[in-house]
Amino acid sequence: MSEVAVIGAGPAGALAAGLLARAGLAVTLIDPRPEGFRIGEGLPPAARPLLQALGLLPLGGTLPGHGTLSAWGSDDLGVYDHIGGPYGPGWILDRARFDDGLRRWACEGGAVLRIARLVGAAPRGDEALELRLDDGTLLVPAFAIDASGRPAVLAHRLGATRTCIDALVATYIRCRPGVPGDRDTRVLVEAAAYGWWYTVRVPSGERVVALLRDHAPGSSSARAEFESQLRSTRFVAATLAAHAYQPLEAPRGADARTGRLSHVFGDRWLAVGDAAFSVDPLSSQGLVDALLTADAAAKAVVAALDGDRGRLPAYGEHACRLYERYLEHRSATYARERRWPDAPFWQRRHGPP
Ligand SMILES: Cc1cc2nc3c(=O)[nH]c(=O)nc-3n(C[C@H](O)[C@H](O)[C@H](O)COP(=O)(O)OP(=O)(O)OC[C@H]3O[C@@H](n4cnc5c(N)ncnc54)[C@H](O)[C@@H]3O)c2cc1C
């Protein structure tokens, strides 16, 4: 019998699975075959102590993340460099490679990766859970971790609900340079009346360009509208023009809402990473929170399976503190942009969360 099933092999699930396997538990890590390109490429310097402690440094195939250029609260571009910070530079990741590396690390530690999707879950008596996979398998683990990202597929099936405080969506493209020589590895952020943009050069040499705005039901997210708004940016458009970047594909969308589960643990389960709570990409905090919650969760699960169930509420409080701290940071960051007091996007962010 698998003692622990981990649903989702993104960064949070892979880290939790690797730690639990190394603690001597039988772990099954479940994920449908992962997609190729993934958005979410900036890993801030604050991840360094944990990655160091886990022996995961150096990270291969990355660019150094030296900081941010930001047109936020002002028409001028501010420079925020990591050089003065305690941990040195962060990283710009190839997300597919980073996620694959963590998954490999989990399997090297003894976790068994199963290519499947969770489609059903229910308690089985007081001692176990029943998990149904889309390949027809029934697993009966003593404990399960929901690491399925924002959908939180296990937690929802076990009765938790998700509350979001905004309707943020990302629309993004990848672009390839027509003229070589772009060496900038800083993230460029530019606010607009209707939302905000970022662009960053990723290890493949391409640039990711993303627009974050609130989803308006019924509105079109047509390519023409995205491209015309992109052309009207000052700094992002100039950065792309300087190296003749051309889009590789039509714009894609991603859920970027801030939200959390009603409860992040139950008798035989807990949630980690985006499944527990999700943050605005502006914070660049999603990956660090995913790794921190996975690390804390692995310790709580080992203790709970050893009879110390008090570690589960302590984990819940830890996740709650991380989320509350993020909410304060979110409010303070949006409060610094006051150029469009009548614009609904900014008005929605200037009141209490
Ligand atoms: C536009 C955008 C930009 C971002 N930029 C950054 C950034 O620069 N820096 C940063 O730190 N964070 C960023 N993030 C956030 C970051 O990507 C997430 O916080 C991070 O991926 C969370 O990791 P996770 O392991 O919790 O979830 P995920 O990475 O979402 O992994 C969840 C896994 O669960 C699997 N899964 C889903 N359903 C099932 C199922 N039914 N059965 C089994 N498996 C399932 C999925 O296939 C996936 O592999 C960004 C997010 C967005 C939307």
mmCIF file of C-alpha atoms and ligand atoms in Angstrom:
data_model
loop_
_atom_site.group_PDB
_atom_site.id
_atom_site.type_symbol
_atom_site.label_atom_id
_atom_site.label_comp_id
_atom_site.label_asym_id
_atom_site.label_seq_id
_atom_site.Cartn_x
_atom_site.Cartn_y
_atom_site.Cartn_z
ATOM 1 C CA MET A 1 0.000 0.000 0.000
ATOM 2 C CA SER A 2 1.200 3.519 -0.770
ATOM 3 C CA GLU A 3 1.465 5.271 2.583
ATOM 4 C CA VAL A 4 1.269 8.701 0.993
ATOM 5 C CA ALA A 5 -0.155 9.757 -2.365
ATOM 6 C CA VAL A 6 0.867 13.166 -3.710
ATOM 7 C CA ILE A 7 -1.535 14.596 -6.293
ATOM 8 C CA GLY A 8 0.363 16.824 -8.724
ATOM 9 C CA ALA A 9 4.063 16.790 -9.580
ATOM 10 C CA GLY A 10 4.663 20.525 -9.919
ATOM 11 C CA PRO A 11 7.339 22.070 -7.667
ATOM 12 C CA ALA A 12 5.290 21.688 -4.459
ATOM 13 C CA GLY A 13 4.268 18.075 -5.093
ATOM 14 C CA ALA A 14 7.677 16.931 -6.295
ATOM 15 C CA LEU A 15 9.446 18.507 -3.321
ATOM 16 C CA ALA A 16 6.976 17.048 -0.793
ATOM 17 C CA ALA A 17 7.194 13.599 -2.441
ATOM 18 C CA GLY A 18 11.014 13.643 -2.467
ATOM 19 C CA LEU A 19 11.201 14.652 1.188
ATOM 20 C CA LEU A 20 8.654 12.037 2.311
ATOM 21 C CA ALA A 21 10.374 9.274 0.326
ATOM 22 C CA ARG A 22 13.696 10.261 1.880
ATOM 23 C CA ALA A 23 12.009 10.029 5.311
ATOM 24 C CA GLY A 24 11.351 6.345 4.531
ATOM 25 C CA LEU A 25 7.687 6.483 3.474
ATOM 26 C CA ALA A 26 6.236 4.730 0.418
ATOM 27 C CA VAL A 27 5.177 7.613 -1.825
ATOM 28 C CA THR A 28 3.206 7.657 -5.076
ATOM 29 C CA LEU A 29 3.432 10.910 -7.032
ATOM 30 C CA ILE A 30 0.548 11.311 -9.478
ATOM 31 C CA ASP A 31 0.426 13.668 -12.455
ATOM 32 C CA PRO A 32 -0.797 13.422 -16.046
ATOM 33 C CA ARG A 33 2.123 13.704 -18.488
ATOM 34 C CA PRO A 34 3.442 17.235 -18.028
ATOM 35 C CA GLU A 35 3.014 19.865 -20.725
ATOM 36 C CA GLY A 36 6.003 21.562 -22.375
ATOM 37 C CA PHE A 37 6.391 25.306 -21.817
ATOM 38 C CA ARG A 38 5.119 26.656 -18.493
ATOM 39 C CA ILE A 39 4.742 30.242 -17.361
ATOM 40 C CA GLY A 40 6.151 31.292 -13.947
ATOM 41 C CA GLU A 41 9.879 31.677 -14.467
ATOM 42 C CA GLY A 42 11.231 34.085 -11.830
ATOM 43 C CA LEU A 43 12.662 32.402 -8.733
ATOM 44 C CA PRO A 44 13.611 35.107 -6.216
ATOM 45 C CA PRO A 45 16.787 35.039 -4.087
ATOM 46 C CA ALA A 46 14.713 34.190 -0.982
ATOM 47 C CA ALA A 47 14.555 30.586 -2.282
ATOM 48 C CA ARG A 48 18.311 30.191 -1.786
ATOM 49 C CA PRO A 49 18.437 29.025 1.874
ATOM 50 C CA LEU A 50 15.878 26.254 1.301
ATOM 51 C CA LEU A 51 17.396 25.089 -2.012
ATOM 52 C CA GLN A 52 20.826 25.112 -0.344
ATOM 53 C CA ALA A 53 19.606 23.098 2.653
ATOM 54 C CA LEU A 54 18.027 20.525 0.329
ATOM 55 C CA GLY A 55 21.207 20.183 -1.724
ATOM 56 C CA LEU A 56 19.421 21.376 -4.873
ATOM 57 C CA LEU A 57 21.975 24.050 -5.842
ATOM 58 C CA PRO A 58 23.320 24.877 -8.343
ATOM 59 C CA LEU A 59 20.256 24.959 -10.584
ATOM 60 C CA GLY A 60 21.160 24.052 -14.177
ATOM 61 C CA GLY A 61 19.881 25.814 -17.299
ATOM 62 C CA THR A 62 18.966 29.105 -15.619
ATOM 63 C CA LEU A 63 19.831 32.768 -16.100
ATOM 64 C CA PRO A 64 20.767 34.950 -13.129
ATOM 65 C CA GLY A 65 17.813 37.055 -11.979
ATOM 66 C CA HIS A 66 19.437 40.389 -11.197
ATOM 67 C CA GLY A 67 16.312 42.299 -10.249
ATOM 68 C CA THR A 68 13.447 44.324 -11.678
ATOM 69 C CA LEU A 69 12.954 47.364 -13.864
ATOM 70 C CA SER A 70 9.646 48.847 -12.959
ATOM 71 C CA ALA A 71 7.369 51.618 -14.248
ATOM 72 C CA TRP A 72 5.037 51.485 -11.275
ATOM 73 C CA GLY A 73 3.586 54.540 -9.567
ATOM 74 C CA SER A 74 5.632 56.777 -11.867
ATOM 75 C CA ASP A 75 6.169 57.443 -15.571
ATOM 76 C CA ASP A 76 9.867 56.733 -15.055
ATOM 77 C CA LEU A 77 11.570 53.388 -14.905
ATOM 78 C CA GLY A 78 12.878 52.429 -11.443
ATOM 79 C CA VAL A 79 15.669 49.888 -10.968
ATOM 80 C CA TYR A 80 15.422 47.354 -8.124
ATOM 81 C CA ASP A 81 18.605 45.349 -7.962
ATOM 82 C CA HIS A 82 19.152 42.184 -5.903
ATOM 83 C CA ILE A 83 22.826 43.089 -5.499
ATOM 84 C CA GLY A 84 22.231 44.780 -2.125
ATOM 85 C CA GLY A 85 20.080 41.902 -0.835
ATOM 86 C CA PRO A 86 21.277 39.197 1.582
ATOM 87 C CA TYR A 87 21.051 36.269 -0.892
ATOM 88 C CA GLY A 88 22.550 37.677 -4.095
ATOM 89 C CA PRO A 89 20.796 37.172 -7.435
ATOM 90 C CA GLY A 90 17.740 35.016 -8.004
ATOM 91 C CA TRP A 91 17.140 32.842 -11.055
ATOM 92 C CA ILE A 92 15.249 33.030 -14.328
ATOM 93 C CA LEU A 93 14.107 29.471 -14.910
ATOM 94 C CA ASP A 94 13.225 27.264 -17.791
ATOM 95 C CA ARG A 95 10.129 26.160 -15.872
ATOM 96 C CA ALA A 96 9.687 22.831 -17.669
ATOM 97 C CA ARG A 97 13.320 21.956 -16.907
ATOM 98 C CA PHE A 98 13.087 23.124 -13.274
ATOM 99 C CA ASP A 99 9.899 21.114 -12.684
ATOM 100 C CA ASP A 100 11.413 18.042 -14.417
ATOM 101 C CA GLY A 101 14.543 18.319 -12.255
ATOM 102 C CA LEU A 102 12.516 18.346 -9.035
ATOM 103 C CA ARG A 103 10.440 15.391 -10.260
ATOM 104 C CA ARG A 104 13.630 13.457 -11.014
ATOM 105 C CA TRP A 105 14.962 14.344 -7.551
ATOM 106 C CA ALA A 106 11.751 12.962 -5.993
ATOM 107 C CA CYS A 107 12.080 9.686 -7.925
ATOM 108 C CA GLU A 108 15.790 9.355 -7.064
ATOM 109 C CA GLY A 109 14.716 9.596 -3.403
ATOM 110 C CA GLY A 110 12.318 6.668 -3.877
ATOM 111 C CA ALA A 111 8.975 8.258 -4.874
ATOM 112 C CA VAL A 112 7.136 6.406 -7.629
ATOM 113 C CA LEU A 113 5.795 8.645 -10.404
ATOM 114 C CA ARG A 114 2.493 7.569 -11.903
ATOM 115 C CA ILE A 115 1.284 9.219 -15.106
ATOM 116 C CA ALA A 116 -2.406 9.621 -14.355
ATOM 117 C CA ARG A 117 -5.021 12.146 -13.251
ATOM 118 C CA LEU A 118 -6.986 12.058 -10.014
ATOM 119 C CA VAL A 119 -10.690 11.810 -10.818
ATOM 120 C CA GLY A 120 -12.245 10.768 -7.488
ATOM 121 C CA ALA A 121 -11.523 10.834 -3.747
ATOM 122 C CA ALA A 122 -13.367 9.836 -0.580
ATOM 123 C CA PRO A 123 -12.493 8.778 2.974
ATOM 124 C CA ARG A 124 -12.322 5.008 3.574
ATOM 125 C CA GLY A 125 -13.235 4.516 7.242
ATOM 126 C CA ASP A 126 -10.978 6.310 9.743
ATOM 127 C CA GLU A 127 -7.730 4.870 8.480
ATOM 128 C CA ALA A 128 -7.336 5.670 4.804
ATOM 129 C CA LEU A 129 -8.539 7.442 1.676
ATOM 130 C CA GLU A 130 -9.766 6.015 -1.611
ATOM 131 C CA LEU A 131 -8.318 7.768 -4.642
ATOM 132 C CA ARG A 132 -9.569 6.997 -8.137
ATOM 133 C CA LEU A 133 -7.298 7.683 -11.121
ATOM 134 C CA ASP A 134 -8.335 8.117 -14.744
ATOM 135 C CA ASP A 135 -6.494 4.913 -15.743
ATOM 136 C CA GLY A 136 -8.964 2.925 -13.598
ATOM 137 C CA THR A 137 -6.599 2.419 -10.644
ATOM 138 C CA LEU A 138 -7.878 2.685 -7.075
ATOM 139 C CA LEU A 139 -5.245 3.782 -4.516
ATOM 140 C CA VAL A 140 -5.839 3.477 -0.759
ATOM 141 C CA PRO A 141 -3.138 5.619 0.908
ATOM 142 C CA ALA A 142 -3.012 6.392 4.625
ATOM 143 C CA PHE A 143 -2.494 10.077 3.750
ATOM 144 C CA ALA A 144 -2.703 12.278 0.651
ATOM 145 C CA ILE A 145 -1.228 15.643 -0.298
ATOM 146 C CA ASP A 146 -3.050 17.953 -2.684
ATOM 147 C CA ALA A 147 -0.367 19.570 -4.840
ATOM 148 C CA SER A 148 -2.556 19.941 -7.927
ATOM 149 C CA GLY A 149 -2.134 23.718 -8.178
ATOM 150 C CA ARG A 150 -5.006 26.187 -8.343
ATOM 151 C CA PRO A 151 -7.677 23.537 -9.167
ATOM 152 C CA ALA A 152 -7.009 21.857 -5.753
ATOM 153 C CA VAL A 153 -8.690 18.716 -7.093
ATOM 154 C CA LEU A 154 -8.320 16.574 -3.955
ATOM 155 C CA ALA A 155 -9.279 19.248 -1.406
ATOM 156 C CA HIS A 156 -12.445 20.085 -3.350
ATOM 157 C CA ARG A 157 -13.454 16.428 -3.449
ATOM 158 C CA LEU A 158 -12.917 16.206 0.296
ATOM 159 C CA GLY A 159 -15.154 19.202 1.038
ATOM 160 C CA ALA A 160 -12.865 22.267 1.031
ATOM 161 C CA THR A 161 -13.862 25.334 -0.989
ATOM 162 C CA ARG A 162 -11.749 28.051 -2.561
ATOM 163 C CA THR A 163 -12.314 31.783 -2.128
ATOM 164 C CA CYS A 164 -10.651 34.248 -4.483
ATOM 165 C CA ILE A 165 -10.367 37.975 -3.785
ATOM 166 C CA ASP A 166 -9.840 39.112 -7.376
ATOM 167 C CA ALA A 167 -10.427 37.998 -10.967
ATOM 168 C CA LEU A 168 -6.870 38.339 -12.286
ATOM 169 C CA VAL A 169 -5.998 36.500 -15.501
ATOM 170 C CA ALA A 170 -2.731 36.411 -17.407
ATOM 171 C CA THR A 171 -2.614 36.629 -21.198
ATOM 172 C CA TYR A 172 0.849 35.804 -22.469
ATOM 173 C CA ILE A 173 2.980 35.101 -25.516
ATOM 174 C CA ARG A 174 6.506 33.933 -26.155
ATOM 175 C CA CYS A 175 8.575 35.987 -28.613
ATOM 176 C CA ARG A 176 11.779 35.219 -30.485
ATOM 177 C CA PRO A 177 14.384 37.952 -31.194
ATOM 178 C CA GLY A 178 15.017 38.923 -34.812
ATOM 179 C CA VAL A 179 18.199 40.776 -33.788
ATOM 180 C CA PRO A 180 20.656 39.127 -31.380
ATOM 181 C CA GLY A 181 22.296 40.850 -28.416
ATOM 182 C CA ASP A 182 19.553 41.115 -25.764
ATOM 183 C CA ARG A 183 21.478 40.381 -22.565
ATOM 184 C CA ASP A 184 19.097 41.867 -19.986
ATOM 185 C CA THR A 185 17.960 39.322 -17.399
ATOM 186 C CA ARG A 186 15.916 41.741 -15.320
ATOM 187 C CA VAL A 187 12.150 41.466 -15.172
ATOM 188 C CA LEU A 188 10.497 44.542 -16.691
ATOM 189 C CA VAL A 189 7.166 45.522 -15.102
ATOM 190 C CA GLU A 190 4.932 48.282 -16.508
ATOM 191 C CA ALA A 191 1.579 49.358 -15.103
ATOM 192 C CA ALA A 192 -1.279 50.491 -17.360
ATOM 193 C CA ALA A 193 -4.776 51.830 -16.657
ATOM 194 C CA TYR A 194 -6.342 48.411 -17.296
ATOM 195 C CA GLY A 195 -3.730 46.203 -15.530
ATOM 196 C CA TRP A 196 -0.003 45.614 -15.762
ATOM 197 C CA TRP A 197 2.563 43.984 -18.022
ATOM 198 C CA TYR A 198 5.769 42.109 -17.518
ATOM 199 C CA THR A 199 8.414 40.764 -19.835
ATOM 200 C CA VAL A 200 11.488 38.690 -19.088
ATOM 201 C CA ARG A 201 14.104 36.920 -21.195
ATOM 202 C CA VAL A 202 14.106 33.180 -20.435
ATOM 203 C CA PRO A 203 17.015 30.699 -20.816
ATOM 204 C CA SER A 204 15.898 29.606 -24.322
ATOM 205 C CA GLY A 205 16.656 33.167 -25.542
ATOM 206 C CA GLU A 206 12.951 33.896 -26.020
ATOM 207 C CA ARG A 207 11.014 36.529 -24.117
ATOM 208 C CA VAL A 208 7.813 35.945 -22.223
ATOM 209 C CA VAL A 209 5.407 38.894 -22.436
ATOM 210 C CA ALA A 210 2.377 38.830 -20.153
ATOM 211 C CA LEU A 211 -0.566 41.118 -19.479
ATOM 212 C CA LEU A 212 -2.310 40.800 -16.118
ATOM 213 C CA ARG A 213 -5.811 42.229 -15.865
ATOM 214 C CA ASP A 214 -9.165 41.318 -14.397
ATOM 215 C CA HIS A 215 -11.313 38.892 -16.276
ATOM 216 C CA ALA A 216 -14.506 40.615 -17.407
ATOM 217 C CA PRO A 217 -17.152 37.984 -18.220
ATOM 218 C CA GLY A 218 -18.187 38.194 -21.850
ATOM 219 C CA SER A 219 -15.211 40.330 -22.878
ATOM 220 C CA SER A 220 -13.013 39.169 -25.726
ATOM 221 C CA SER A 221 -9.378 38.353 -25.109
ATOM 222 C CA ALA A 222 -8.759 38.529 -28.828
ATOM 223 C CA ARG A 223 -5.259 38.583 -30.211
ATOM 224 C CA ALA A 224 -5.848 41.953 -31.924
ATOM 225 C CA GLU A 225 -6.793 43.620 -28.637
ATOM 226 C CA PHE A 226 -3.760 42.143 -26.847
ATOM 227 C CA GLU A 227 -1.442 43.256 -29.634
ATOM 228 C CA SER A 228 -2.861 46.765 -29.788
ATOM 229 C CA GLN A 229 -2.545 47.205 -26.011
ATOM 230 C CA LEU A 230 0.997 45.832 -26.200
ATOM 231 C CA ARG A 231 1.882 48.402 -28.875
ATOM 232 C CA SER A 232 0.582 51.175 -26.599
ATOM 233 C CA THR A 233 2.982 50.287 -23.765
ATOM 234 C CA ARG A 234 6.003 52.508 -23.430
ATOM 235 C CA PHE A 235 8.772 50.333 -21.977
ATOM 236 C CA VAL A 236 7.663 46.801 -22.903
ATOM 237 C CA ALA A 237 7.076 47.734 -26.565
ATOM 238 C CA ALA A 238 10.463 49.512 -26.721
ATOM 239 C CA THR A 239 12.236 46.475 -25.248
ATOM 240 C CA LEU A 240 10.680 44.194 -27.858
ATOM 241 C CA ALA A 241 11.366 46.629 -30.697
ATOM 242 C CA ALA A 242 15.051 46.986 -29.726
ATOM 243 C CA HIS A 243 15.680 43.359 -30.720
ATOM 244 C CA ALA A 244 12.851 42.924 -33.249
ATOM 245 C CA TYR A 245 11.049 40.297 -31.169
ATOM 246 C CA GLN A 246 8.278 38.460 -33.017
ATOM 247 C CA PRO A 247 5.498 36.425 -31.385
ATOM 248 C CA LEU A 248 5.846 32.641 -31.683
ATOM 249 C CA GLU A 249 2.206 31.863 -31.067
ATOM 250 C CA ALA A 250 -1.244 33.251 -30.359
ATOM 251 C CA PRO A 251 -1.761 34.589 -26.810
ATOM 252 C CA ARG A 252 -2.502 31.996 -24.147
ATOM 253 C CA GLY A 253 -4.329 32.473 -20.846
ATOM 254 C CA ALA A 254 -3.660 31.460 -17.239
ATOM 255 C CA ASP A 255 -5.539 31.857 -13.979
ATOM 256 C CA ALA A 256 -3.657 34.359 -11.813
ATOM 257 C CA ARG A 257 -6.183 34.970 -9.015
ATOM 258 C CA THR A 258 -5.295 35.452 -5.372
ATOM 259 C CA GLY A 259 -7.203 32.952 -3.272
ATOM 260 C CA ARG A 260 -7.107 30.262 -0.645
ATOM 261 C CA LEU A 261 -8.865 27.131 0.487
ATOM 262 C CA SER A 262 -11.399 27.235 3.323
ATOM 263 C CA HIS A 263 -9.123 24.774 5.153
ATOM 264 C CA VAL A 264 -5.744 23.407 4.067
ATOM 265 C CA PHE A 265 -5.813 20.119 5.981
ATOM 266 C CA GLY A 266 -8.234 17.421 7.055
ATOM 267 C CA ASP A 267 -7.946 14.109 8.917
ATOM 268 C CA ARG A 268 -5.957 12.365 6.188
ATOM 269 C CA TRP A 269 -4.923 15.093 3.772
ATOM 270 C CA LEU A 270 -3.346 18.494 3.424
ATOM 271 C CA ALA A 271 -2.789 20.949 0.582
ATOM 272 C CA VAL A 272 0.481 22.582 -0.486
ATOM 273 C CA GLY A 273 1.593 25.222 -3.004
ATOM 274 C CA ASP A 274 -1.038 26.887 -5.181
ATOM 275 C CA ALA A 275 -3.565 24.271 -4.067
ATOM 276 C CA ALA A 276 -3.405 25.725 -0.526
ATOM 277 C CA PHE A 277 -3.291 29.386 -1.568
ATOM 278 C CA SER A 278 -2.375 31.217 -4.746
ATOM 279 C CA VAL A 279 -0.749 34.602 -5.120
ATOM 280 C CA ASP A 280 -0.574 37.411 -7.678
ATOM 281 C CA PRO A 281 2.394 36.958 -10.077
ATOM 282 C CA LEU A 282 3.379 40.540 -9.151
ATOM 283 C CA SER A 283 4.715 39.149 -5.870
ATOM 284 C CA SER A 284 7.047 36.595 -7.582
ATOM 285 C CA GLN A 285 6.270 34.578 -4.468
ATOM 286 C CA GLY A 286 4.380 31.552 -5.849
ATOM 287 C CA LEU A 287 7.356 29.220 -6.227
ATOM 288 C CA VAL A 288 8.941 30.123 -2.895
ATOM 289 C CA ASP A 289 5.604 29.587 -1.126
ATOM 290 C CA ALA A 290 5.165 26.287 -2.995
ATOM 291 C CA LEU A 291 8.574 25.084 -1.760
ATOM 292 C CA LEU A 292 8.101 26.400 1.797
ATOM 293 C CA THR A 293 4.659 24.817 2.212
ATOM 294 C CA ALA A 294 5.901 21.512 0.740
ATOM 295 C CA ASP A 295 8.816 21.431 3.178
ATOM 296 C CA ALA A 296 6.596 22.194 6.189
ATOM 297 C CA ALA A 297 3.928 19.752 4.976
ATOM 298 C CA ALA A 298 6.380 16.876 4.628
ATOM 299 C CA LYS A 299 7.418 17.321 8.272
ATOM 300 C CA ALA A 300 3.767 17.482 9.391
ATOM 301 C CA VAL A 301 2.849 14.321 7.459
ATOM 302 C CA VAL A 302 5.763 12.320 8.887
ATOM 303 C CA ALA A 303 4.707 13.403 12.420
ATOM 304 C CA ALA A 304 0.992 12.719 11.773
ATOM 305 C CA LEU A 305 1.676 9.198 10.478
ATOM 306 C CA ASP A 306 3.780 8.693 13.596
ATOM 307 C CA GLY A 307 0.772 9.560 15.779
ATOM 308 C CA ASP A 308 1.482 13.280 16.380
ATOM 309 C CA ARG A 309 -1.631 14.731 14.723
ATOM 310 C CA GLY A 310 -1.081 18.141 16.367
ATOM 311 C CA ARG A 311 1.381 18.904 13.578
ATOM 312 C CA LEU A 312 -1.474 19.220 11.068
ATOM 313 C CA PRO A 313 -3.092 22.322 12.675
ATOM 314 C CA ALA A 314 0.402 23.759 13.144
ATOM 315 C CA TYR A 315 0.927 23.319 9.397
ATOM 316 C CA GLY A 316 -2.437 25.036 8.762
ATOM 317 C CA GLU A 317 -1.315 28.030 10.859
ATOM 318 C CA HIS A 318 1.999 28.190 9.010
ATOM 319 C CA ALA A 319 0.219 28.302 5.625
ATOM 320 C CA CYS A 320 -2.194 30.926 6.978
ATOM 321 C CA ARG A 321 0.687 33.138 8.152
ATOM 322 C CA LEU A 322 2.393 32.943 4.749
ATOM 323 C CA TYR A 323 -0.859 33.958 3.040
ATOM 324 C CA GLU A 324 -1.556 36.852 5.463
ATOM 325 C CA ARG A 325 1.979 38.160 4.991
ATOM 326 C CA TYR A 326 1.534 37.985 1.215
ATOM 327 C CA LEU A 327 -1.802 39.908 1.433
ATOM 328 C CA GLU A 328 -0.085 42.756 3.290
ATOM 329 C CA HIS A 329 2.644 42.863 0.652
ATOM 330 C CA ARG A 330 0.038 42.807 -2.154
ATOM 331 C CA SER A 331 -1.908 45.748 -0.651
ATOM 332 C CA ALA A 332 1.249 47.791 -0.122
ATOM 333 C CA THR A 333 2.471 47.152 -3.681
ATOM 334 C CA TYR A 334 -0.794 48.073 -5.392
ATOM 335 C CA ALA A 335 -1.122 51.128 -3.106
ATOM 336 C CA ARG A 336 2.073 52.527 -4.650
ATOM 337 C CA GLU A 337 0.377 52.918 -8.054
ATOM 338 C CA ARG A 338 -2.005 55.946 -7.965
ATOM 339 C CA ARG A 339 -1.871 57.254 -11.549
ATOM 340 C CA TRP A 340 -5.341 56.006 -12.568
ATOM 341 C CA PRO A 341 -7.628 56.706 -9.561
ATOM 342 C CA ASP A 342 -10.792 56.223 -11.688
ATOM 343 C CA ALA A 343 -9.757 52.988 -13.370
ATOM 344 C CA PRO A 344 -11.749 49.984 -12.069
ATOM 345 C CA PHE A 345 -8.665 47.679 -12.029
ATOM 346 C CA TRP A 346 -6.868 49.974 -9.570
ATOM 347 C CA GLN A 347 -9.965 50.950 -7.586
ATOM 348 C CA ARG A 348 -10.600 47.260 -6.881
ATOM 349 C CA ARG A 349 -7.104 47.001 -5.410
ATOM 350 C CA HIS A 350 -7.057 50.162 -3.341
ATOM 351 C CA GLY A 351 -9.730 49.129 -0.865
ATOM 352 C CA PRO A 352 -9.381 46.479 1.869
ATOM 353 C CA PRO A 353 -8.821 42.926 0.483
HETATM 354 C C1 LIG B 1 1.259 34.392 -15.304
HETATM 355 C C2 LIG B 1 1.937 33.768 -14.132
HETATM 356 C C3 LIG B 1 3.249 34.117 -13.853
HETATM 357 C C4 LIG B 1 3.883 33.586 -12.733
HETATM 358 N N1 LIG B 1 5.165 33.964 -12.485
HETATM 359 C C5 LIG B 1 5.786 33.512 -11.373
HETATM 360 C C6 LIG B 1 7.113 33.910 -11.092
HETATM 361 O O1 LIG B 1 7.744 34.648 -11.847
HETATM 362 N N2 LIG B 1 7.682 33.451 -9.938
HETATM 363 C C7 LIG B 1 7.008 32.627 -9.085
HETATM 364 O O2 LIG B 1 7.557 32.263 -8.047
HETATM 365 N N3 LIG B 1 5.758 32.201 -9.356
HETATM 366 C C8 LIG B 1 5.136 32.621 -10.482
HETATM 367 N N4 LIG B 1 3.877 32.179 -10.773
HETATM 368 C C9 LIG B 1 3.236 31.226 -9.861
HETATM 369 C C10 LIG B 1 3.867 29.833 -9.950
HETATM 370 O O3 LIG B 1 3.899 29.370 -11.276
HETATM 371 C C11 LIG B 1 3.058 28.870 -9.065
HETATM 372 O O4 LIG B 1 2.956 29.443 -7.773
HETATM 373 C C12 LIG B 1 3.708 27.494 -8.963
HETATM 374 O O5 LIG B 1 3.682 26.834 -10.210
HETATM 375 C C13 LIG B 1 2.968 26.649 -7.921
HETATM 376 O O6 LIG B 1 3.503 25.358 -7.896
HETATM 377 P P1 LIG B 1 2.573 24.119 -7.493
HETATM 378 O O7 LIG B 1 3.461 22.926 -7.501
HETATM 379 O O8 LIG B 1 1.831 24.445 -6.255
HETATM 380 O O9 LIG B 1 1.470 24.007 -8.630
HETATM 381 P P2 LIG B 1 1.637 23.738 -10.194
HETATM 382 O O10 LIG B 1 2.967 24.181 -10.657
HETATM 383 O O11 LIG B 1 0.428 24.355 -10.814
HETATM 384 O O12 LIG B 1 1.574 22.160 -10.333
HETATM 385 C C14 LIG B 1 0.365 21.460 -10.192
HETATM 386 C C15 LIG B 1 0.517 20.088 -10.843
HETATM 387 O O13 LIG B 1 -0.684 19.341 -10.569
HETATM 388 C C16 LIG B 1 -1.023 18.587 -11.710
HETATM 389 N N5 LIG B 1 -2.459 18.266 -11.673
HETATM 390 C C17 LIG B 1 -3.511 19.089 -11.895
HETATM 391 N N6 LIG B 1 -4.659 18.401 -11.824
HETATM 392 C C18 LIG B 1 -4.330 17.119 -11.515
HETATM 393 C C19 LIG B 1 -5.079 15.925 -11.306
HETATM 394 N N7 LIG B 1 -6.436 15.903 -11.407
HETATM 395 N N8 LIG B 1 -4.427 14.774 -11.002
HETATM 396 C C20 LIG B 1 -3.065 14.769 -10.896
HETATM 397 N N9 LIG B 1 -2.304 15.873 -11.110
HETATM 398 C C21 LIG B 1 -2.929 17.030 -11.408
HETATM 399 C C22 LIG B 1 -0.637 19.505 -12.883
HETATM 400 O O14 LIG B 1 -0.415 18.747 -14.077
HETATM 401 C C23 LIG B 1 0.655 20.152 -12.361
HETATM 402 O O15 LIG B 1 1.816 19.436 -12.782
HETATM 403 C C24 LIG B 1 3.202 32.684 -11.882
HETATM 404 C C25 LIG B 1 1.880 32.318 -12.168
HETATM 405 C C26 LIG B 1 1.245 32.858 -13.288
HETATM 406 C C27 LIG B 1 -0.181 32.461 -13.573
#
